[in-house]
PDB file of C-alpha atoms in Angstrom:
ATOM      1  CA  UNK A1293      39.676  55.283 152.578  1.00  0.00           C
ATOM      2  CA  UNK A1294      43.295  56.245 152.536  1.00  0.00           C
ATOM      3  CA  UNK A1295      43.945  54.195 149.425  1.00  0.00           C
ATOM      4  CA  UNK A1296      41.003  55.929 147.629  1.00  0.00           C
ATOM      5  CA  UNK A1297      42.226  59.347 148.633  1.00  0.00           C
ATOM      6  CA  UNK A1298      45.773  58.597 147.450  1.00  0.00           C
ATOM      7  CA  UNK A1299      44.498  57.274 144.185  1.00  0.00           C
ATOM      8  CA  UNK A1300      42.370  60.400 143.665  1.00  0.00           C
ATOM      9  CA  UNK A1301      45.312  62.702 144.296  1.00  0.00           C
ATOM     10  CA  UNK A1302      47.498  60.634 141.958  1.00  0.00           C
ATOM     11  CA  UNK A1303      44.940  60.910 139.234  1.00  0.00           C
ATOM     12  CA  UNK A1304      44.729  64.607 139.792  1.00  0.00           C
ATOM     13  CA  UNK A1305      48.514  65.038 139.654  1.00  0.00           C
ATOM     14  CA  UNK A1306      48.656  62.968 136.527  1.00  0.00           C
ATOM     15  CA  UNK A1307      45.977  65.052 134.831  1.00  0.00           C
ATOM     16  CA  UNK A1308      47.764  68.270 135.792  1.00  0.00           C
ATOM     17  CA  UNK A1309      51.035  66.947 134.458  1.00  0.00           C
ATOM     18  CA  UNK A1310      49.403  65.841 131.240  1.00  0.00           C
ATOM     19  CA  UNK A1311      47.766  69.248 130.880  1.00  0.00           C
ATOM     20  CA  UNK A1312      51.121  70.984 131.376  1.00  0.00           C
ATOM     21  CA  UNK A1313      52.653  68.747 128.751  1.00  0.00           C
ATOM     22  CA  UNK A1314      49.946  69.511 126.331  1.00  0.00           C
ATOM     23  CA  UNK A1315      50.205  73.218 127.002  1.00  0.00           C
ATOM     24  CA  UNK A1316      53.985  73.324 126.622  1.00  0.00           C
ATOM     25  CA  UNK A1317      53.739  71.012 123.595  1.00  0.00           C
ATOM     26  CA  UNK A1318      51.359  73.484 121.947  1.00  0.00           C
ATOM     27  CA  UNK A1319      53.688  76.367 122.711  1.00  0.00           C
ATOM     28  CA  UNK A1320      56.590  74.357 121.276  1.00  0.00           C
ATOM     29  CA  UNK A1321      54.591  73.542 118.188  1.00  0.00           C
ATOM     30  CA  UNK A1322      53.873  77.258 117.670  1.00  0.00           C
ATOM     31  CA  UNK A1323      57.589  78.281 117.885  1.00  0.00           C
ATOM     32  CA  UNK A1324      58.959  78.204 114.411  1.00  0.00           C
ATOM     33  CA  UNK A1325      62.477  77.078 113.342  1.00  0.00           C
ATOM     34  CA  UNK A1326      64.598  77.752 110.365  1.00  0.00           C
ATOM     35  CA  UNK A1327      67.489  76.101 108.643  1.00  0.00           C
ATOM     36  CA  UNK A1328      70.924  77.476 107.739  1.00  0.00           C
ATOM     37  CA  UNK A1329      71.032  77.564 103.881  1.00  0.00           C
ATOM     38  CA  UNK A1330      74.272  79.396 103.475  1.00  0.00           C
ATOM     39  CA  UNK A1331      77.153  79.882 105.838  1.00  0.00           C
ATOM     40  CA  UNK A1332      80.490  81.607 105.164  1.00  0.00           C
ATOM     41  CA  UNK A1333      83.253  82.131 107.607  1.00  0.00           C
ATOM     42  CA  UNK A1334      82.807  82.178 111.454  1.00  0.00           C
ATOM     43  CA  UNK A1335      79.098  81.887 112.138  1.00  0.00           C
ATOM     44  CA  UNK A1336      77.740  80.496 115.408  1.00  0.00           C
ATOM     45  CA  UNK A1337      74.331  79.679 116.857  1.00  0.00           C
ATOM     46  CA  UNK A1338      74.006  80.529 120.523  1.00  0.00           C
ATOM     47  CA  UNK A1339      71.178  79.250 122.849  1.00  0.00           C
ATOM     48  CA  UNK A1340      69.932  82.074 125.074  1.00  0.00           C
ATOM     49  CA  UNK A1341      69.074  79.594 127.895  1.00  0.00           C
ATOM     50  CA  UNK A1342      72.157  77.431 127.959  1.00  0.00           C
ATOM     51  CA  UNK A1343      74.529  80.181 126.660  1.00  0.00           C
ATOM     52  CA  UNK A1344      76.231  77.507 124.555  1.00  0.00           C
ATOM     53  CA  UNK A1345      77.366  78.403 121.045  1.00  0.00           C
ATOM     54  CA  UNK A1346      77.930  75.871 118.327  1.00  0.00           C
ATOM     55  CA  UNK A1347      79.297  76.436 114.796  1.00  0.00           C
ATOM     56  CA  UNK A1348      76.557  77.034 112.238  1.00  0.00           C
ATOM     57  CA  UNK A1349      76.772  74.519 109.413  1.00  0.00           C
ATOM     58  CA  UNK A1350      74.508  74.103 106.413  1.00  0.00           C
ATOM     59  CA  UNK A1351      71.354  72.388 107.582  1.00  0.00           C
ATOM     60  CA  UNK A1352      71.718  73.549 111.223  1.00  0.00           C
ATOM     61  CA  UNK A1353      68.436  74.483 112.967  1.00  0.00           C
ATOM     62  CA  UNK A1354      67.698  78.003 114.293  1.00  0.00           C
ATOM     63  CA  UNK A1355      64.696  78.377 116.426  1.00  0.00           C
ATOM     64  CA  UNK A1356      62.928  80.992 118.596  1.00  0.00           C
ATOM     65  CA  UNK A1357      65.217  82.165 121.345  1.00  0.00           C
ATOM     66  CA  UNK A1358      68.433  81.456 119.414  1.00  0.00           C
ATOM     67  CA  UNK A1359      71.167  84.069 118.637  1.00  0.00           C
ATOM     68  CA  UNK A1360      73.014  84.018 115.399  1.00  0.00           C
ATOM     69  CA  UNK A1361      76.492  85.529 115.549  1.00  0.00           C
ATOM     70  CA  UNK A1362      78.520  86.339 112.421  1.00  0.00           C
ATOM     71  CA  UNK A1363      82.169  87.290 112.813  1.00  0.00           C
ATOM     72  CA  UNK A1364      84.246  89.473 110.600  1.00  0.00           C
ATOM     73  CA  UNK A1365      83.848  88.697 106.884  1.00  0.00           C
ATOM     74  CA  UNK A1366      81.267  86.025 107.816  1.00  0.00           C
ATOM     75  CA  UNK A1367      77.680  85.561 106.568  1.00  0.00           C
ATOM     76  CA  UNK A1368      74.669  83.388 106.899  1.00  0.00           C
ATOM     77  CA  UNK A1369      71.321  82.842 105.232  1.00  0.00           C
ATOM     78  CA  UNK A1370      68.416  81.298 107.171  1.00  0.00           C
ATOM     79  CA  UNK A1371      65.264  80.024 105.560  1.00  0.00           C
ATOM     80  CA  UNK A1372      62.465  79.866 108.116  1.00  0.00           C
ATOM     81  CA  UNK A1373      59.734  77.247 107.947  1.00  0.00           C
ATOM     82  CA  UNK A1374      57.225  79.920 106.888  1.00  0.00           C
ATOM     83  CA  UNK A1375      59.310  80.605 103.825  1.00  0.00           C
ATOM     84  CA  UNK A1376      60.853  83.919 105.037  1.00  0.00           C
ATOM     85  CA  UNK A1377      64.517  84.516 104.505  1.00  0.00           C
ATOM     86  CA  UNK A1378      67.017  86.131 106.930  1.00  0.00           C
ATOM     87  CA  UNK A1379      70.398  87.202 105.471  1.00  0.00           C
ATOM     88  CA  UNK A1380      72.946  88.125 108.141  1.00  0.00           C
ATOM     89  CA  UNK A1381      75.901  90.357 107.300  1.00  0.00           C
ATOM     90  CA  UNK A1382      79.382  90.227 108.814  1.00  0.00           C
ATOM     91  CA  UNK A1383      80.002  91.577 112.345  1.00  0.00           C
ATOM     92  CA  UNK A1384      76.360  90.959 113.416  1.00  0.00           C
ATOM     93  CA  UNK A1385      74.497  89.559 116.439  1.00  0.00           C
ATOM     94  CA  UNK A1386      70.801  88.849 115.734  1.00  0.00           C
ATOM     95  CA  UNK A1387      68.347  87.456 118.290  1.00  0.00           C
ATOM     96  CA  UNK A1388      65.202  85.564 117.259  1.00  0.00           C
ATOM     97  CA  UNK A1389      63.281  86.838 120.275  1.00  0.00           C
ATOM     98  CA  UNK A1390      59.924  85.623 118.995  1.00  0.00           C
ATOM     99  CA  UNK A1391      59.054  83.534 115.961  1.00  0.00           C
ATOM    100  CA  UNK A1392      55.640  81.901 116.016  1.00  0.00           C
ATOM    101  CA  UNK A1393      54.148  80.229 113.027  1.00  0.00           C
ATOM    102  CA  UNK A1394      50.895  78.232 113.291  1.00  0.00           C
ATOM    103  CA  UNK A1395      49.281  78.083 109.857  1.00  0.00           C
ATOM    104  CA  UNK A1396      46.175  76.176 111.155  1.00  0.00           C
ATOM    105  CA  UNK A1397      45.232  79.254 113.242  1.00  0.00           C
ATOM    106  CA  UNK A1398      46.791  81.767 110.877  1.00  0.00           C
ATOM    107  CA  UNK A1399      49.061  82.828 113.777  1.00  0.00           C
ATOM    108  CA  UNK A1400      52.238  84.487 112.638  1.00  0.00           C
ATOM    109  CA  UNK A1401      54.323  86.669 114.973  1.00  0.00           C
ATOM    110  CA  UNK A1402      57.919  87.586 114.458  1.00  0.00           C
ATOM    111  CA  UNK A1403      60.210  89.863 116.509  1.00  0.00           C
ATOM    112  CA  UNK A1404      63.959  90.031 115.554  1.00  0.00           C
ATOM    113  CA  UNK A1405      66.435  92.013 117.615  1.00  0.00           C
ATOM    114  CA  UNK A1406      69.578  93.446 115.929  1.00  0.00           C
ATOM    115  CA  UNK A1407      71.983  93.888 118.846  1.00  0.00           C
ATOM    116  CA  UNK A1408      74.595  95.066 116.314  1.00  0.00           C
ATOM    117  CA  UNK A1409      75.289  94.556 112.668  1.00  0.00           C
ATOM    118  CA  UNK A1410      72.826  94.036 109.724  1.00  0.00           C
ATOM    119  CA  UNK A1411      70.122  91.666 108.840  1.00  0.00           C
ATOM    120  CA  UNK A1412      68.097  91.588 105.615  1.00  0.00           C
ATOM    121  CA  UNK A1413      64.629  90.140 105.884  1.00  0.00           C
ATOM    122  CA  UNK A1414      62.477  89.101 103.016  1.00  0.00           C
ATOM    123  CA  UNK A1415      58.942  87.689 103.426  1.00  0.00           C
ATOM    124  CA  UNK A1416      57.772  84.878 101.201  1.00  0.00           C
ATOM    125  CA  UNK A1417      54.627  86.747 100.159  1.00  0.00           C
ATOM    126  CA  UNK A1418      53.460  90.281 100.100  1.00  0.00           C
ATOM    127  CA  UNK A1419      50.945  91.342 102.801  1.00  0.00           C
ATOM    128  CA  UNK A1420      51.693  88.242 104.894  1.00  0.00           C
ATOM    129  CA  UNK A1421      51.228  90.291 108.093  1.00  0.00           C
ATOM    130  CA  UNK A1422      48.909  92.890 109.396  1.00  0.00           C
ATOM    131  CA  UNK A1423      45.891  90.609 109.552  1.00  0.00           C
ATOM    132  CA  UNK A1424      44.559  88.801 112.603  1.00  0.00           C
ATOM    133  CA  UNK A1425      45.026  85.213 113.874  1.00  0.00           C
ATOM    134  CA  UNK A1426      42.098  82.969 114.834  1.00  0.00           C
ATOM    135  CA  UNK A1427      42.368  84.102 118.485  1.00  0.00           C
ATOM    136  CA  UNK A1428      41.959  87.763 117.453  1.00  0.00           C
ATOM    137  CA  UNK A1429      45.588  88.799 117.956  1.00  0.00           C
ATOM    138  CA  UNK A1430      47.256  90.821 115.281  1.00  0.00           C
ATOM    139  CA  UNK A1431      49.944  89.097 113.218  1.00  0.00           C
ATOM    140  CA  UNK A1432      53.158  91.119 112.957  1.00  0.00           C
ATOM    141  CA  UNK A1433      56.652  91.001 111.638  1.00  0.00           C
ATOM    142  CA  UNK A1434      59.039  93.413 113.346  1.00  0.00           C
ATOM    143  CA  UNK A1435      62.772  94.004 113.426  1.00  0.00           C
ATOM    144  CA  UNK A1436      63.924  96.178 116.321  1.00  0.00           C
ATOM    145  CA  UNK A1437      67.157  97.846 117.399  1.00  0.00           C
ATOM    146  CA  UNK A1438      68.071  99.918 120.429  1.00  0.00           C
ATOM    147  CA  UNK A1439      67.050 103.048 118.494  1.00  0.00           C
ATOM    148  CA  UNK A1440      64.110 102.081 116.292  1.00  0.00           C
ATOM    149  CA  UNK A1441      61.717  99.296 115.224  1.00  0.00           C
ATOM    150  CA  UNK A1442      60.572  98.410 111.705  1.00  0.00           C
ATOM    151  CA  UNK A1443      57.207  96.714 111.061  1.00  0.00           C
ATOM    152  CA  UNK A1444      56.106  95.218 107.739  1.00  0.00           C
ATOM    153  CA  UNK A1445      53.238  93.494 106.068  1.00  0.00           C
ATOM    154  CA  UNK A1446      55.389  91.710 103.567  1.00  0.00           C
ATOM    155  CA  UNK A1447      58.501  93.151 102.015  1.00  0.00           C
ATOM    156  CA  UNK A1448      62.226  93.072 101.614  1.00  0.00           C
ATOM    157  CA  UNK A1449      64.380  95.425 103.677  1.00  0.00           C
ATOM    158  CA  UNK A1450      67.738  95.840 105.412  1.00  0.00           C
ATOM    159  CA  UNK A1451      68.094  96.864 109.028  1.00  0.00           C
ATOM    160  CA  UNK A1452      71.427  97.844 110.520  1.00  0.00           C
ATOM    161  CA  UNK A1453      72.517  99.107 113.948  1.00  0.00           C
ATOM    162  CA  UNK A1454      75.814 100.681 114.925  1.00  0.00           C
ATOM    163  CA  UNK A1455      76.252 100.101 118.688  1.00  0.00           C
ATOM    164  CA  UNK A1456      79.052 102.697 118.876  1.00  0.00           C
ATOM    165  CA  UNK A1457      76.883 105.562 117.753  1.00  0.00           C
ATOM    166  CA  UNK A1458      73.409 104.022 118.590  1.00  0.00           C
ATOM    167  CA  UNK A1459      72.410 104.751 114.998  1.00  0.00           C
ATOM    168  CA  UNK A1460      69.856 102.607 113.129  1.00  0.00           C
ATOM    169  CA  UNK A1461      69.248 102.571 109.386  1.00  0.00           C
ATOM    170  CA  UNK A1462      66.483 100.935 107.351  1.00  0.00           C
ATOM    171  CA  UNK A1463      66.725 100.537 103.536  1.00  0.00           C
ATOM    172  CA  UNK A1464      63.710  99.129 101.617  1.00  0.00           C
ATOM    173  CA  UNK A1465      64.267  97.069  98.499  1.00  0.00           C
ATOM    174  CA  UNK A1466      60.618  96.019  97.904  1.00  0.00           C
ATOM    175  CA  UNK A1467      57.287  97.066  99.410  1.00  0.00           C
ATOM    176  CA  UNK A1468      57.160  99.521 102.320  1.00  0.00           C
ATOM    177  CA  UNK A1469      58.276  99.582 105.922  1.00  0.00           C
ATOM    178  CA  UNK A1470      56.990 101.515 108.922  1.00  0.00           C
ATOM    179  CA  UNK A1471      59.849 102.683 111.116  1.00  0.00           C
ATOM    180  CA  UNK A1472      59.415 104.311 114.458  1.00  0.00           C
ATOM    181  CA  UNK A1473      60.110 103.888 118.126  1.00  0.00           C
ATOM    182  CA  UNK A1474      58.956 100.844 120.004  1.00  0.00           C
ATOM    183  CA  UNK A1475      55.935 101.372 122.255  1.00  0.00           C
ATOM    184  CA  UNK A1476      53.818  99.172 124.556  1.00  0.00           C
ATOM    185  CA  UNK A1477      52.595  95.800 123.169  1.00  0.00           C
ATOM    186  CA  UNK A1478      54.736  96.121 120.085  1.00  0.00           C
ATOM    187  CA  UNK A1479      53.162  99.397 118.947  1.00  0.00           C
ATOM    188  CA  UNK A1480      55.278 101.599 116.599  1.00  0.00           C
ATOM    189  CA  UNK A1481      55.271 105.231 117.767  1.00  0.00           C
ATOM    190  CA  UNK A1482      55.848 108.222 115.499  1.00  0.00           C
ATOM    191  CA  UNK A1483      56.280 106.063 112.415  1.00  0.00           C
ATOM    192  CA  UNK A1484      57.574 107.103 108.987  1.00  0.00           C
ATOM    193  CA  UNK A1485      56.802 105.028 105.901  1.00  0.00           C
ATOM    194  CA  UNK A1486      59.930 103.968 103.911  1.00  0.00           C
ATOM    195  CA  UNK A1487      59.131 102.892 100.398  1.00  0.00           C
ATOM    196  CA  UNK A1488      61.197 100.886  97.864  1.00  0.00           C
ATOM    197  CA  UNK A1489      64.459 102.704  97.020  1.00  0.00           C
ATOM    198  CA  UNK A1490      64.295 104.798 100.202  1.00  0.00           C
ATOM    199  CA  UNK A1491      66.010 104.847 103.591  1.00  0.00           C
ATOM    200  CA  UNK A1492      65.618 106.370 107.036  1.00  0.00           C
ATOM    201  CA  UNK A1493      67.935 106.819 109.973  1.00  0.00           C
ATOM    202  CA  UNK A1494      67.235 106.937 113.705  1.00  0.00           C
ATOM    203  CA  UNK A1495      69.370 107.844 116.711  1.00  0.00           C
ATOM    204  CA  UNK A1496      68.599 106.703 120.231  1.00  0.00           C
ATOM    205  CA  UNK A1497      66.089 109.034 121.868  1.00  0.00           C
ATOM    206  CA  UNK A1498      64.899 110.613 118.630  1.00  0.00           C
ATOM    207  CA  UNK A1499      62.223 109.734 116.158  1.00  0.00           C
ATOM    208  CA  UNK A1500      63.360 108.492 112.712  1.00  0.00           C
ATOM    209  CA  UNK A1501      64.324 111.060 110.102  1.00  0.00           C
ATOM    210  CA  UNK A1502      62.038 111.583 107.102  1.00  0.00           C
ATOM    211  CA  UNK A1503      62.716 109.019 104.407  1.00  0.00           C
ATOM    212  CA  UNK A1504      64.912 109.926 101.479  1.00  0.00           C
ATOM    213  CA  UNK A1505      65.736 108.385  98.157  1.00  0.00           C
ATOM    214  CA  UNK A1506      68.934 106.307  97.837  1.00  0.00           C
ATOM    215  CA  UNK A1507      71.068 106.684  94.726  1.00  0.00           C
ATOM    216  CA  UNK A1508      70.830 103.755  92.340  1.00  0.00           C
ATOM    217  CA  UNK A1509      74.521 102.885  92.640  1.00  0.00           C
ATOM    218  CA  UNK A1510      74.176 102.741  96.503  1.00  0.00           C
ATOM    219  CA  UNK A1511      71.024 100.561  96.210  1.00  0.00           C
ATOM    220  CA  UNK A1512      72.801  98.174  93.933  1.00  0.00           C
ATOM    221  CA  UNK A1513      75.758  97.948  96.299  1.00  0.00           C
ATOM    222  CA  UNK A1514      73.517  97.408  99.299  1.00  0.00           C
ATOM    223  CA  UNK A1515      71.539  94.788  97.491  1.00  0.00           C
ATOM    224  CA  UNK A1516      74.640  92.746  96.557  1.00  0.00           C
ATOM    225  CA  UNK A1517      76.425  93.141  99.933  1.00  0.00           C
ATOM    226  CA  UNK A1518      73.426  91.979 101.881  1.00  0.00           C
ATOM    227  CA  UNK A1519      72.857  88.652 100.160  1.00  0.00           C
ATOM    228  CA  UNK A1520      74.811  85.717 101.609  1.00  0.00           C
ATOM    229  CA  UNK A1521      74.413  83.772  98.350  1.00  0.00           C
ATOM    230  CA  UNK A1522      76.320  86.164  96.213  1.00  0.00           C
ATOM    231  CA  UNK A1523      78.362  88.309  98.623  1.00  0.00           C
ATOM    232  CA  UNK A1524      81.922  87.077  99.423  1.00  0.00           C
ATOM    233  CA  UNK A1525      82.661  85.467 102.726  1.00  0.00           C
ATOM    234  CA  UNK A1526      85.867  84.969 104.648  1.00  0.00           C
ATOM    235  CA  UNK A1527      87.218  82.121 102.587  1.00  0.00           C
ATOM    236  CA  UNK A1528      86.746  83.668  99.200  1.00  0.00           C
ATOM    237  CA  UNK A1529      87.784  87.066 100.434  1.00  0.00           C
ATOM    238  CA  UNK A1530      90.999  85.755 101.946  1.00  0.00           C
ATOM    239  CA  UNK A1531      91.806  83.914  98.696  1.00  0.00           C
ATOM    240  CA  UNK A1532      91.211  87.075  96.719  1.00  0.00           C
ATOM    241  CA  UNK A1533      93.446  89.016  99.050  1.00  0.00           C
ATOM    242  CA  UNK A1534      96.218  86.470  98.736  1.00  0.00           C
ATOM    243  CA  UNK A1535      96.045  86.488  94.944  1.00  0.00           C
ATOM    244  CA  UNK A1536      95.830  90.291  94.958  1.00  0.00           C
ATOM    245  CA  UNK A1537      98.818  90.612  97.035  1.00  0.00           C
ATOM    246  CA  UNK A1538     100.744  88.377  94.709  1.00  0.00           C
ATOM    247  CA  UNK A1539      99.799  90.636  91.781  1.00  0.00           C
ATOM    248  CA  UNK A1540      99.883  94.059  93.383  1.00  0.00           C
ATOM    249  CA  UNK A1541     102.830  95.708  95.014  1.00  0.00           C
ATOM    250  CA  UNK A1542     102.519  96.812  98.646  1.00  0.00           C
ATOM    251  CA  UNK A1543     100.992 100.164  99.478  1.00  0.00           C
ATOM    252  CA  UNK A1544     103.393 102.914  98.601  1.00  0.00           C
ATOM    253  CA  UNK A1545     105.562 100.719  96.384  1.00  0.00           C
ATOM    254  CA  UNK A1546     106.018 101.316  92.584  1.00  0.00           C
ATOM    255  CA  UNK A1547     106.449  98.717  89.838  1.00  0.00           C
ATOM    256  CA  UNK A1548     109.960  98.777  88.374  1.00  0.00           C
ATOM    257  CA  UNK A1549     110.103  98.920  84.518  1.00  0.00           C
ATOM    258  CA  UNK A1550     112.838  97.960  82.191  1.00  0.00           C
ATOM    259  CA  UNK A1551     113.444 101.636  81.506  1.00  0.00           C
ATOM    260  CA  UNK A1552     114.157 102.206  85.207  1.00  0.00           C
ATOM    261  CA  UNK A1553     116.726  99.426  85.078  1.00  0.00           C
ATOM    262  CA  UNK A1554     118.433 100.891  82.022  1.00  0.00           C
ATOM    263  CA  UNK A1555     118.631 104.253  83.786  1.00  0.00           C
ATOM    264  CA  UNK A1556     120.095 102.628  86.884  1.00  0.00           C
ATOM    265  CA  UNK A1557     122.892 101.076  84.808  1.00  0.00           C
ATOM    266  CA  UNK A1558     123.940 104.571  83.686  1.00  0.00           C
ATOM    267  CA  UNK A1559     124.096 106.007  87.195  1.00  0.00           C
ATOM    268  CA  UNK A1560     127.441 105.905  89.126  1.00  0.00           C
ATOM    269  CA  UNK A1561     127.512 103.390  91.869  1.00  0.00           C
ATOM    270  CA  UNK A1562     127.768 105.157  95.279  1.00  0.00           C
ATOM    271  CA  UNK A1563     130.611 104.274  97.523  1.00  0.00           C
ATOM    272  CA  UNK A1564     129.683 101.774 100.308  1.00  0.00           C
ATOM    273  CA  UNK A1565     128.879 103.406 103.614  1.00  0.00           C
ATOM    274  CA  UNK A1566     129.647 102.086 107.090  1.00  0.00           C
ATOM    275  CA  UNK A1567     126.748 100.854 109.312  1.00  0.00           C
ATOM    276  CA  UNK A1568     125.077 103.489 111.456  1.00  0.00           C
ATOM    277  CA  UNK A1569     126.921 104.154 114.707  1.00  0.00           C
ATOM    278  CA  UNK A1570     130.463 103.315 113.335  1.00  0.00           C
ATOM    279  CA  UNK A1571     133.006 105.904 112.251  1.00  0.00           C
ATOM    280  CA  UNK A1572     132.670 106.818 108.582  1.00  0.00           C
ATOM    281  CA  UNK A1573     135.754 106.080 106.393  1.00  0.00           C
ATOM    282  CA  UNK A1574     137.553 109.085 104.897  1.00  0.00           C
ATOM    283  CA  UNK A1575     136.506 109.969 101.396  1.00  0.00           C
ATOM    284  CA  UNK A1576     138.799 108.755  98.611  1.00  0.00           C
ATOM    285  CA  UNK A1577     141.567 111.249  97.589  1.00  0.00           C
ATOM    286  CA  UNK A1578     140.702 113.522  94.782  1.00  0.00           C
ATOM    287  CA  UNK A1579     143.119 113.882  91.790  1.00  0.00           C
ATOM    288  CA  UNK A1580     144.846 117.324  91.428  1.00  0.00           C
ATOM    289  CA  UNK A1581     143.093 119.662  89.043  1.00  0.00           C
ATOM    290  CA  UNK A1582     144.404 119.696  85.501  1.00  0.00           C
ATOM    291  CA  UNK A1583     145.859 123.100  84.536  1.00  0.00           C
ATOM    292  CA  UNK A1584     145.663 123.741  80.756  1.00  0.00           C
ATOM    293  CA  UNK A1585     149.076 124.552  79.108  1.00  0.00           C
ATOM    294  CA  UNK A1586     149.049 127.910  77.305  1.00  0.00           C
ATOM    295  CA  UNK A1587     149.867 127.807  73.603  1.00  0.00           C
ATOM    296  CA  UNK A1588     153.517 128.666  72.685  1.00  0.00           C
ATOM    297  CA  UNK A1589     154.246 132.226  71.799  1.00  0.00           C
ATOM    298  CA  UNK A1590     156.143 132.902  68.587  1.00  0.00           C
ATOM    299  CA  UNK A1591     159.126 135.083  69.306  1.00  0.00           C
ATOM    300  CA  UNK A1592     160.493 137.797  66.963  1.00  0.00           C
ATOM    301  CA  UNK A1593     164.270 138.265  67.290  1.00  0.00           C
ATOM    302  CA  UNK A1594     164.362 141.437  65.112  1.00  0.00           C
ATOM    303  CA  UNK A1595     161.573 142.925  67.234  1.00  0.00           C
ATOM    304  CA  UNK A1596     163.377 142.136  70.416  1.00  0.00           C
ATOM    305  CA  UNK A1597     166.625 143.844  69.190  1.00  0.00           C
ATOM    306  CA  UNK A1598     164.715 146.911  68.136  1.00  0.00           C
ATOM    307  CA  UNK A1599     163.141 147.198  71.550  1.00  0.00           C
ATOM    308  CA  UNK A1600     166.420 146.731  73.394  1.00  0.00           C
ATOM    309  CA  UNK A1601     168.249 149.423  71.273  1.00  0.00           C
ATOM    310  CA  UNK A1602     166.108 152.118  72.698  1.00  0.00           C
ATOM    311  CA  UNK A1603     163.766 154.655  71.156  1.00  0.00           C
ATOM    312  CA  UNK A1604     164.068 155.294  67.445  1.00  0.00           C
ATOM    313  CA  UNK A1605     162.648 154.298  64.242  1.00  0.00           C
ATOM    314  CA  UNK A1606     163.034 150.759  63.162  1.00  0.00           C
ATOM    315  CA  UNK A1607     162.212 149.559  59.642  1.00  0.00           C
ATOM    316  CA  UNK A1608     160.867 146.045  59.700  1.00  0.00           C
ATOM    317  CA  UNK A1609     160.071 144.161  56.546  1.00  0.00           C
ATOM    318  CA  UNK A1610     157.941 141.039  56.922  1.00  0.00           C
ATOM    319  CA  UNK A1611     157.788 138.662  54.050  1.00  0.00           C
ATOM    320  CA  UNK A1612     154.685 136.435  53.934  1.00  0.00           C
ATOM    321  CA  UNK A1613     155.272 133.275  52.010  1.00  0.00           C
ATOM    322  CA  UNK A1614     152.933 132.777  49.074  1.00  0.00           C
TER     323      UNK A1614
END
């Protein structure tokens, strides 16, 4: 009797354990991963459970629950298994809070959290989201910050968050994005629709501002700066800086031309000065001024005798040689 009871309980425990394994296996199968396609500079992948960070190399896996940290002048591009792309800009910390992809049940659910910095997200197809999975739950793709959340069906847009000012910004390159404040169960409250070529801003505690058009030059700059493939990273930037420093003078300096050197040759060389703090030597003696000699005065003996003889009339005859 005791043996049968023990066997029965052991079978029940085994069934429960197997059921748990199946359940967690199904959850693990739903969680999607991506792969680092481009990495430049100091990029790390941090596990939220173990708090361990490892350098991100090309081919490294990034899964649900991971944090991608890009340092100064560092970038990364992640291609998820559903084909979506994540481009992470310098000085950014992005959390893949939820990334579920189960194509058999049409289950797609994404939630990215921009703690600070910028991330550009591009879906593989238009209108990938907004429909319902086999279990009736709505598929969604959202990127949130402390101040706002952006939800898409399928598009290409850039989300940034400045943690010093609690200011979020969303720029849309393709498609349209709904931007608002995050409500219960992922609902977007007080949304504004940001179309291609537009942007909106949001500050903590306030709804997003009405969308406005972005000048073409600013759109082109944002487009090039937010793509890890083409934008410069730390290595190329440092090389450019080094070569630039070799070609350019330091700030405030001026290039010296041959004309300047020729002018310097004509200038008098100043007398050397004693170092600061020591008595200054006396200036060199100056030569006495040159007094011009007056021209000699021609004397007239006859005139002098006439003047000495007193008043009277004197007849003077002057003969001018021909």
